[in-house]
Tab-separated table of C-alpha atoms and ligand atoms in Angstrom:
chain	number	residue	atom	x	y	z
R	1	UNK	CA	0.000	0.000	0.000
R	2	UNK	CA	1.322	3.629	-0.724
R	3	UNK	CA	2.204	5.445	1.983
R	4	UNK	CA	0.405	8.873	2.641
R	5	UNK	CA	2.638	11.261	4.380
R	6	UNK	CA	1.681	14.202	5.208
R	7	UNK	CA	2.857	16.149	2.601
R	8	UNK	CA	0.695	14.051	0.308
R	9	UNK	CA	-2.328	14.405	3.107
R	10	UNK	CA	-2.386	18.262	2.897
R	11	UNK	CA	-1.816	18.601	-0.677
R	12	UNK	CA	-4.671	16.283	-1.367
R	13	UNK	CA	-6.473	18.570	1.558
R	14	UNK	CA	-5.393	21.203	-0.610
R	15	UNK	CA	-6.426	20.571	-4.324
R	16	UNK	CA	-9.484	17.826	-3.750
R	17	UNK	CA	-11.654	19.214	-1.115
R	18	UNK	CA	-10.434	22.777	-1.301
R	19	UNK	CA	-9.981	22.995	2.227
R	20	UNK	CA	-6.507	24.645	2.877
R	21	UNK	CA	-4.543	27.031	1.231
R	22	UNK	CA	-1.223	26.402	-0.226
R	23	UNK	CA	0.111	28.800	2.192
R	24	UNK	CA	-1.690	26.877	4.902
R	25	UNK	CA	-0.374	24.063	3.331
R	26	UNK	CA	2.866	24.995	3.908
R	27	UNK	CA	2.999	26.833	7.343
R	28	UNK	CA	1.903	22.906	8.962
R	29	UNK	CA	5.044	21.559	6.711
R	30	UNK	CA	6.880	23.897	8.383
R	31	UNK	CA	5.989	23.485	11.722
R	32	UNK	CA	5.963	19.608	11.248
R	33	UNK	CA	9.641	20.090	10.267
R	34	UNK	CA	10.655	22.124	13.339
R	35	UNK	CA	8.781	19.317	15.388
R	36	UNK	CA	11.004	16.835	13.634
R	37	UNK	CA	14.029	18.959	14.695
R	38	UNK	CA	12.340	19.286	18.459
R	39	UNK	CA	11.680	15.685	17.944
R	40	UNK	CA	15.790	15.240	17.510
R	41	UNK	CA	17.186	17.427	20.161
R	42	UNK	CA	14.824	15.559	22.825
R	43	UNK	CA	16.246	12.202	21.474
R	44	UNK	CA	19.716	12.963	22.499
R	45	UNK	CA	18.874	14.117	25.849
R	46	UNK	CA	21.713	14.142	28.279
R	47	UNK	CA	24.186	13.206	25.224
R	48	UNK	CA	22.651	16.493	23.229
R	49	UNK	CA	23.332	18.659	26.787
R	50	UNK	CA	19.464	19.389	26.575
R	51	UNK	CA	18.264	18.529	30.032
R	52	UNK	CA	17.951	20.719	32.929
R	53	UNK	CA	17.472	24.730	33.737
R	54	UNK	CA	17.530	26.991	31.349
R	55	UNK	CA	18.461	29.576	34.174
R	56	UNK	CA	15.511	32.286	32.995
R	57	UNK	CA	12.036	32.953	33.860
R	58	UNK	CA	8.789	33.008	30.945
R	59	UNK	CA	6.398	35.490	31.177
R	60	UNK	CA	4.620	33.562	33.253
R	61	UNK	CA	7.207	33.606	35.825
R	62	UNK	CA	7.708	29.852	34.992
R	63	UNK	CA	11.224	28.527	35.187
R	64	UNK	CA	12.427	27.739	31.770
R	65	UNK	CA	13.829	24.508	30.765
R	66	UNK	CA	16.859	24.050	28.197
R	67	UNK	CA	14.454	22.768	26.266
R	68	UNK	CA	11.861	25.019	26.289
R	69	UNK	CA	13.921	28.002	25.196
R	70	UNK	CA	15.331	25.002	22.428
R	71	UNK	CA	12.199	24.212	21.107
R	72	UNK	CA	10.884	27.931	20.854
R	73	UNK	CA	14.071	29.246	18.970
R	74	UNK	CA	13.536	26.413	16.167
R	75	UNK	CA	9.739	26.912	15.916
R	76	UNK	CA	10.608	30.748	15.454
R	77	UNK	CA	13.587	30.060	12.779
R	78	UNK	CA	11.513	27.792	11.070
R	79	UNK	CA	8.901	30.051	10.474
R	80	UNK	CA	9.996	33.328	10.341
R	81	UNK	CA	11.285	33.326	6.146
R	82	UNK	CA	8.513	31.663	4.399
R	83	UNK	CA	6.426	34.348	3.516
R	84	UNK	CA	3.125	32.685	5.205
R	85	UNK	CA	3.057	34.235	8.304
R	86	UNK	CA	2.266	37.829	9.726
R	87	UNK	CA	3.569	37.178	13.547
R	88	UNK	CA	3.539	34.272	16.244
R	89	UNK	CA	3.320	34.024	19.702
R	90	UNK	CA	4.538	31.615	22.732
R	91	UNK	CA	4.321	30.291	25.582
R	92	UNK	CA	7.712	31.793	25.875
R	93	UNK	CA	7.540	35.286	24.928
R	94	UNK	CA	6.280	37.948	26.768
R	95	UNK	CA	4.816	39.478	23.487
R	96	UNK	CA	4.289	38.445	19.881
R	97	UNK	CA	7.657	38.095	17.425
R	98	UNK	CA	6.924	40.034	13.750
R	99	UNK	CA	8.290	38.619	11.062
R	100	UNK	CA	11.510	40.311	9.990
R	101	UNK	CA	11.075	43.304	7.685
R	102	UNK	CA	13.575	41.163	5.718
R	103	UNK	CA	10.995	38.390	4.689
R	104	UNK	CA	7.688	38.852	3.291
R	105	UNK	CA	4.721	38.636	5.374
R	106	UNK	CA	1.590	36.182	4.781
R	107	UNK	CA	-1.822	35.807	6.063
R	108	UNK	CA	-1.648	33.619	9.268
R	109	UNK	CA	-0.709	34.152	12.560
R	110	UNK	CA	0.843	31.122	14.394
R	111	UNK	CA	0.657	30.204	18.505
R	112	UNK	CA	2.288	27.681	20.183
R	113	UNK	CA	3.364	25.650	23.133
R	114	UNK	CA	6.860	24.930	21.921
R	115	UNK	CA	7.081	22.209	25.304
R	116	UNK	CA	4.606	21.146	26.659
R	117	UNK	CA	5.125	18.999	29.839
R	118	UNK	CA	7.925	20.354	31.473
R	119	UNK	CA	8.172	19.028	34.541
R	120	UNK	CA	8.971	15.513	32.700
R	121	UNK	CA	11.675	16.685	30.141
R	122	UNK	CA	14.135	15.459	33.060
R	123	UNK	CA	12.604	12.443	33.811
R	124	UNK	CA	12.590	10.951	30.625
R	125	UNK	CA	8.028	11.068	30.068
R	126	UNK	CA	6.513	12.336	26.972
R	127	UNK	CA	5.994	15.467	26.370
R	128	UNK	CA	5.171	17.702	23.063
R	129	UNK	CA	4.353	20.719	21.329
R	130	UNK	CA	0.700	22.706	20.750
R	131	UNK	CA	0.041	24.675	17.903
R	132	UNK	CA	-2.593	26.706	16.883
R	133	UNK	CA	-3.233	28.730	13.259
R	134	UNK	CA	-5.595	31.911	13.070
R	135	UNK	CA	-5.769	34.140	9.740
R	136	UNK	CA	-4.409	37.250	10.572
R	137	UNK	CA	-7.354	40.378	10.339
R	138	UNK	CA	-7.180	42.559	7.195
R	139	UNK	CA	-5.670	45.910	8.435
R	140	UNK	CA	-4.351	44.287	11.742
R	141	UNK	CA	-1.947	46.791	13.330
R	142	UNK	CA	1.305	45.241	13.218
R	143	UNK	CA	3.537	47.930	13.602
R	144	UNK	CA	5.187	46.914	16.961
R	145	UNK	CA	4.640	43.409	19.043
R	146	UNK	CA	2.602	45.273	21.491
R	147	UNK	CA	0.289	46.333	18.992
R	148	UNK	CA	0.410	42.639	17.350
R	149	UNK	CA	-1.271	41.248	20.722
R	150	UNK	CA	-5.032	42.420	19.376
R	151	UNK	CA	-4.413	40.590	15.828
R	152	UNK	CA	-4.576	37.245	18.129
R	153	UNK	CA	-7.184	38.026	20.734
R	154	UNK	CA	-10.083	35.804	18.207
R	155	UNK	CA	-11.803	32.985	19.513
R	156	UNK	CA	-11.089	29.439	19.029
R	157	UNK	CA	-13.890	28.970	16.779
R	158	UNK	CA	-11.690	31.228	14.594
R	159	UNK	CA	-9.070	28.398	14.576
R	160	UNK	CA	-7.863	27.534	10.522
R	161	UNK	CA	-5.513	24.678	12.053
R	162	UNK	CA	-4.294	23.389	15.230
R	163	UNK	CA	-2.331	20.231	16.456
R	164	UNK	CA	0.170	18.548	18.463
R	165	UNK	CA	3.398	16.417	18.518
R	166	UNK	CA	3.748	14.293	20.938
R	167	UNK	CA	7.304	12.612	21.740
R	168	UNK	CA	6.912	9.515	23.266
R	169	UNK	CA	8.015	5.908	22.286
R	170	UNK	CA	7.092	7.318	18.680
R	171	UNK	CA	6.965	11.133	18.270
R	172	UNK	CA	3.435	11.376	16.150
R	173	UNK	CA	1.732	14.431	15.013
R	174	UNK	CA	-2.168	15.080	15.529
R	175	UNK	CA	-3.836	17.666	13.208
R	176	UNK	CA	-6.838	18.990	12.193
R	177	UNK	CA	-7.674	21.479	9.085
R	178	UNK	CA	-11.142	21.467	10.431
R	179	UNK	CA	-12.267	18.252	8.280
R	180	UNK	CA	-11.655	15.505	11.277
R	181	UNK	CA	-8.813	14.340	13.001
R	182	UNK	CA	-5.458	12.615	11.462
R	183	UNK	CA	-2.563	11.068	12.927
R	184	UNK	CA	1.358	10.883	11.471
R	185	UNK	CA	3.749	8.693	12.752
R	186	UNK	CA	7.296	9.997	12.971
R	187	UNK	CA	9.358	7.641	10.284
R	188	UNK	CA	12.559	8.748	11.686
R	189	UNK	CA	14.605	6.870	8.536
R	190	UNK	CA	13.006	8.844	6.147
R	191	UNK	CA	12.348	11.902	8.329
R	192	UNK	CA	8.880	12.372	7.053
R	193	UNK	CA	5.833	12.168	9.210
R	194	UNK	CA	3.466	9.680	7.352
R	195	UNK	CA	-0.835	9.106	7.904
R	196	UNK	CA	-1.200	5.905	10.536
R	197	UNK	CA	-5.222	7.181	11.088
R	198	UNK	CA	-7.757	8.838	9.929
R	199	UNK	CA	-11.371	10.507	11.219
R	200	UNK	CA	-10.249	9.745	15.000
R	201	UNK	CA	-13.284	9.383	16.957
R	202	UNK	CA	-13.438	9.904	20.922
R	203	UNK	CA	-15.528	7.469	22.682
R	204	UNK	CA	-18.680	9.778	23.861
R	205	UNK	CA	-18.776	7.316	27.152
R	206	UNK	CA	-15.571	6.172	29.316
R	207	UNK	CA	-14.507	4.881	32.825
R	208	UNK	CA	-11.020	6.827	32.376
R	209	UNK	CA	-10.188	10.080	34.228
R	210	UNK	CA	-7.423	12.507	34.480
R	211	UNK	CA	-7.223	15.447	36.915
R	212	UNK	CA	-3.856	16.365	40.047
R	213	UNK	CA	-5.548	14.902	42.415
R	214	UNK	CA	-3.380	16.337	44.589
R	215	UNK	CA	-5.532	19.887	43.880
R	216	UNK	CA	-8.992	18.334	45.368
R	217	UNK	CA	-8.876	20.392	48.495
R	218	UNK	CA	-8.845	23.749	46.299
R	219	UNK	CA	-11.359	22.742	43.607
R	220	UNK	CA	-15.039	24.222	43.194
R	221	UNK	CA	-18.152	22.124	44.380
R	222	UNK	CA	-19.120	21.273	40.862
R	223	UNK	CA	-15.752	19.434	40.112
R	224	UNK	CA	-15.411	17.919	44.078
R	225	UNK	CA	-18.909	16.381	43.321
R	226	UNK	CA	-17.924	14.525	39.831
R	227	UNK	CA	-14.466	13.051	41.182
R	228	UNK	CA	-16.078	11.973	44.452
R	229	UNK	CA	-18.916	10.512	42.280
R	230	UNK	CA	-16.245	8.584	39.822
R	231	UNK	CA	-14.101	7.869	43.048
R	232	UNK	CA	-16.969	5.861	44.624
R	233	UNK	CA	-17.203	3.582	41.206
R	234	UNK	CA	-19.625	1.162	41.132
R	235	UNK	CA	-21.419	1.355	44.747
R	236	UNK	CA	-21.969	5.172	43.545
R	237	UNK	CA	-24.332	7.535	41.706
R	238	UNK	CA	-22.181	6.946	37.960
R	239	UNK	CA	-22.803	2.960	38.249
R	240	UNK	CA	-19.448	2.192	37.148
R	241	UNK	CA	-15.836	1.744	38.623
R	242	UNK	CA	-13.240	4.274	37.027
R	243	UNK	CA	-9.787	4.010	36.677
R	244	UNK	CA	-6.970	7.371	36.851
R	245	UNK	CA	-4.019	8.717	34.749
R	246	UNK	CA	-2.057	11.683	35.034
R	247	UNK	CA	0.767	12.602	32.791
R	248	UNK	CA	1.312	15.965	33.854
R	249	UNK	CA	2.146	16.246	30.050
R	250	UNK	CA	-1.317	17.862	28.613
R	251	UNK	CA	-0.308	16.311	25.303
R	252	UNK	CA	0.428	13.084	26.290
R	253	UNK	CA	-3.128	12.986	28.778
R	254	UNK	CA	-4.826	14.306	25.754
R	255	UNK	CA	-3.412	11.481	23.397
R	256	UNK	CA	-4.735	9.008	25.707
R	257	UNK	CA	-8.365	10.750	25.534
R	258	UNK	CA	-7.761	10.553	20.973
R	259	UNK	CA	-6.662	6.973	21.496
R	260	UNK	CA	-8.926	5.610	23.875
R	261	UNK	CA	-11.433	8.039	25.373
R	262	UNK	CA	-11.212	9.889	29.099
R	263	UNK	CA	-12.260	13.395	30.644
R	264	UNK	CA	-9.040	15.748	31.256
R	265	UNK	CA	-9.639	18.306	33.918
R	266	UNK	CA	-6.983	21.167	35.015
R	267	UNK	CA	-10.447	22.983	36.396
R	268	UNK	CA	-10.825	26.246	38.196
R	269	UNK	CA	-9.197	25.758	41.576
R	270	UNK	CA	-8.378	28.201	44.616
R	271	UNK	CA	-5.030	28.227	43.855
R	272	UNK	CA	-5.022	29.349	40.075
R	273	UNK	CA	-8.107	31.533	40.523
R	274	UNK	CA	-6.857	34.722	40.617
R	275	UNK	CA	-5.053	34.230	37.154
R	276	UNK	CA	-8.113	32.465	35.742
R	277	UNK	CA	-7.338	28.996	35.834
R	278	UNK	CA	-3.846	27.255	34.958
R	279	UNK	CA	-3.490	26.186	31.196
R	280	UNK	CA	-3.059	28.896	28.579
R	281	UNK	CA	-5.922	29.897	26.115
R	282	UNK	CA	-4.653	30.650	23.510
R	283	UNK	CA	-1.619	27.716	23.032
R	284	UNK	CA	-2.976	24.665	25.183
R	285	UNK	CA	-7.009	24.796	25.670
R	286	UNK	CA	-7.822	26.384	21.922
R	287	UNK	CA	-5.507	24.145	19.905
R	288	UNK	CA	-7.218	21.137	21.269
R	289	UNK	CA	-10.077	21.820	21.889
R	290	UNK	CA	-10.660	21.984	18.170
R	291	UNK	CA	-8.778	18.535	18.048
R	292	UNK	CA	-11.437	17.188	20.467
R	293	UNK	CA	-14.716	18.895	18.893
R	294	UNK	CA	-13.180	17.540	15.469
R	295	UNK	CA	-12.816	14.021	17.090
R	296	UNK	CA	-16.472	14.355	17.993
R	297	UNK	CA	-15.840	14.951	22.342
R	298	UNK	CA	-16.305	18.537	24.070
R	299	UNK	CA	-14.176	21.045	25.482
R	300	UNK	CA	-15.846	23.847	28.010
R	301	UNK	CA	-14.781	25.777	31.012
R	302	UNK	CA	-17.072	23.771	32.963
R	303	UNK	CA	-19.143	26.832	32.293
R	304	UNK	CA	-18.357	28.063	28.413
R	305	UNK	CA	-17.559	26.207	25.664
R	306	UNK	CA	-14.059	26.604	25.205
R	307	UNK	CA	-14.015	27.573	21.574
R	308	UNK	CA	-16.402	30.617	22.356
R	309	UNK	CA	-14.101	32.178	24.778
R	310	UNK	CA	-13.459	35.708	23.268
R	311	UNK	CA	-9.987	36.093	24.853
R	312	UNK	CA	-9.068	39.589	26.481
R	313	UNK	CA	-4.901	39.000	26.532
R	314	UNK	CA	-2.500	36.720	24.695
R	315	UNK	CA	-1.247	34.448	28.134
R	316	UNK	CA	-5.073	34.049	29.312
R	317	UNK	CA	-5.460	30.858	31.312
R	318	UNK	CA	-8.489	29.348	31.743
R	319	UNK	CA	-10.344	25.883	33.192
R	320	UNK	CA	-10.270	22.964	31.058
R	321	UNK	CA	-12.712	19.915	31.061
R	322	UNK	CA	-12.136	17.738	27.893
R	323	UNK	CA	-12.690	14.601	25.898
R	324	UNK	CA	-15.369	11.840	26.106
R	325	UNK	CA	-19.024	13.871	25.494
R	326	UNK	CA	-20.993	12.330	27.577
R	327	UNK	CA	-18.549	12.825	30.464
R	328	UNK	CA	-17.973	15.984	29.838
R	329	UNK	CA	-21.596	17.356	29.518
R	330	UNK	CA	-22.673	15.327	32.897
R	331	UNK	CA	-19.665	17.736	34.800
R	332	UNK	CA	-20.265	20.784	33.029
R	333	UNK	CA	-24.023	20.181	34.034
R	334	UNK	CA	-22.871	19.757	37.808
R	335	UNK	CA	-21.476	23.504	36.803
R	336	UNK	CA	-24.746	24.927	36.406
R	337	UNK	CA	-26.703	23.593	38.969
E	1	AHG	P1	3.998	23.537	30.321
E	1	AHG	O1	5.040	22.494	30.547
E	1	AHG	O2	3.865	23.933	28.882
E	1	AHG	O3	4.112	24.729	31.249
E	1	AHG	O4	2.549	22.890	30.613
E	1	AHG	C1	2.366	22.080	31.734
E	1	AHG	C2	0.907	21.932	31.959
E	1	AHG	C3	0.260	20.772	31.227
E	1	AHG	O5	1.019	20.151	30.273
E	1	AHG	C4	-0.100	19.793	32.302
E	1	AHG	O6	-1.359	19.240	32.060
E	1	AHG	C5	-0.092	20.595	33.565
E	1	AHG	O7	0.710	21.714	33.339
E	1	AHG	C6	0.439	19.821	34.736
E	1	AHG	O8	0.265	20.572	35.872
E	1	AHG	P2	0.567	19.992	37.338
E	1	AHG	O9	2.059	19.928	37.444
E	1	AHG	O10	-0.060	21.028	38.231
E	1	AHG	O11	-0.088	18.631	37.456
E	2	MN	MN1	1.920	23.392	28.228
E	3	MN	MN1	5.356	24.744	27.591
């Protein structure tokens, strides 16, 4: 059988069903290729010198890894010269990077998580990158990266692309164009990422849950009530006995939830509340929750569906409850009662 890699996958995108541009096209080549070269440096770990502190602090006043500052610089080289951008932001950067007068600007505007995960770069668990693609607006004011931050602030609904690599056993890459779900499996011989499946589909029902358990004491009654309920299994209100993972890798819980169905909570707690919740808008919750809408699960706040969040600064954070449907609606219902 011929092998579809994803080259071949977005150009058929492309010229059958009309739903990408060739720009488009190429910005995911792009950042597939920079995930390949992510995909490499992580490999080598303590042979590459990649492990440990980077000895600087994000924006978030997060310590940044080696690796982190790594993976940003070669999603930013990658994409700064190919004419299909207009700017990109990060997990990383306090504000937007432009694209260098030097290189012509395109239509889209690129986010990303350039590492997600980590707390387990160190200790050899999977971890990835999040990416998300908006068209930039006609007339945006792009004059400085301060005055770049509005071009971004759209909703996730807005979303023209969004995905993940995920470096694990096999480094794969999950994306959607907004026409389902596909997966690429890392051949690392011939350095191309190539199709392995197609239309993913999330389980709407599941006995699988993922949430830091270690946070129960801080969350809101809403959540308490659905993990107590899971918690007492069988003998309790949900009928059935549930089992628990935790990654601490968002990718790597959320690949779980593609592959086999789950709910993934990082919900409101006391701890995050005053700066809205703990994972980032616009680089972890957006990105997939389009994955998991296109794989046929939900994504809310526990009180919003995710997608319609109109987002009021670049680093928002916000609650995230994701995965199997049915799961998902039954907590987000415990929400508004
Ligand atoms: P990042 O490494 O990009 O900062 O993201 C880490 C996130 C996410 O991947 C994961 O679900 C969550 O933080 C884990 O948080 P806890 O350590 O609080 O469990
Ligand atoms: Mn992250
Ligand atoms: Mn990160």
């Amino acid at each position: 059988m011929t092998q579809r890699t994803l080259a071949r996958y977005l150009t058929e995108e492309q010229r059958n069903k009309g739903v990408i541009t060739a720009d488009l096209k190429f910005l995911i080549e792009v950042v597939s290729r920079a995930c390949q070269a992510i995909s490499i440096a992580i490999g080598k770990g303590g042979l590459g010198g990649v492990l440990g502190e980077a000895g600087s602090d994000n924006v978030q006043g997060e310590a940044q890894k080696k690796l982190d500052v790594l993976s940003n610089d070669i999603l930013l080289e990658a994409n700064e010269w190919g004419g299909h951008l207009a700017a990109m932001a990060s997990e990383e950067m306090d504000l937007p990077h432009l694209v260098p007068h030097r290189f012509p600007k395109g239509e889209y505007l690129l986010t990303f998580d350039p590492l997600d995960g980590s707390s387990n770069i160190d200790v050899n668990v999977s971890i990835g990158t999040i990416f998300s693609v908006l068209k930039c607006p006609e007339g945006a004011d792009l004059s400085t990266p301060a005055a770049a931050e509005a071009a971004f602030l759209q909703p996730g609904t807005a979303q023209v692309a969004a995905g993940y690599a995920v470096y694990g056993p096999t480094t794969l890459l999950v994306l959607t164009v907004g026409n389902g779900v596909a997966v690429f499996t890392l051949d690392r011989e011939q350095g191309a990422f190539i199709l392995t499946q197609e239309n993913v589909q999330i389980p709407a029902d599941t006995k699988e849950f993922a949430i830091n358990m270690s946070n129960q004491r801080f969350w809101e009654a809403p959540v308490k009530r659905y993990v107590d309920e899971m918690v007492a299994g069988k003998e309790g209100p949900l009928g059935k006995d549930y089992n628990m993972r935790w990654v601490a890798s968002m990718v790597a819980d959320v690949h779980r939830i593609m592959t086999r169905g789950g709910i993934f909570m990082y919900p409101m707690d006391s701890k995050v509340q005053a700066q809205g919740g703990k994972l980032r808008l616009m680089y972890e919750a957006n990105p997939m929750a389009f994955l998991v809408e296109q794989a046929g699960g939900a994504a809310t706040t526990g009180r919003q569906r995710i997608l319609d969040i109109v987002p009021g600064k670049l680093h928002q954070r916000v609650p995230v409850i994701l995965g199997s449907k049915n799961e998902v609606e039954r907590v987000t219902g415990y929400h508004a009662v």
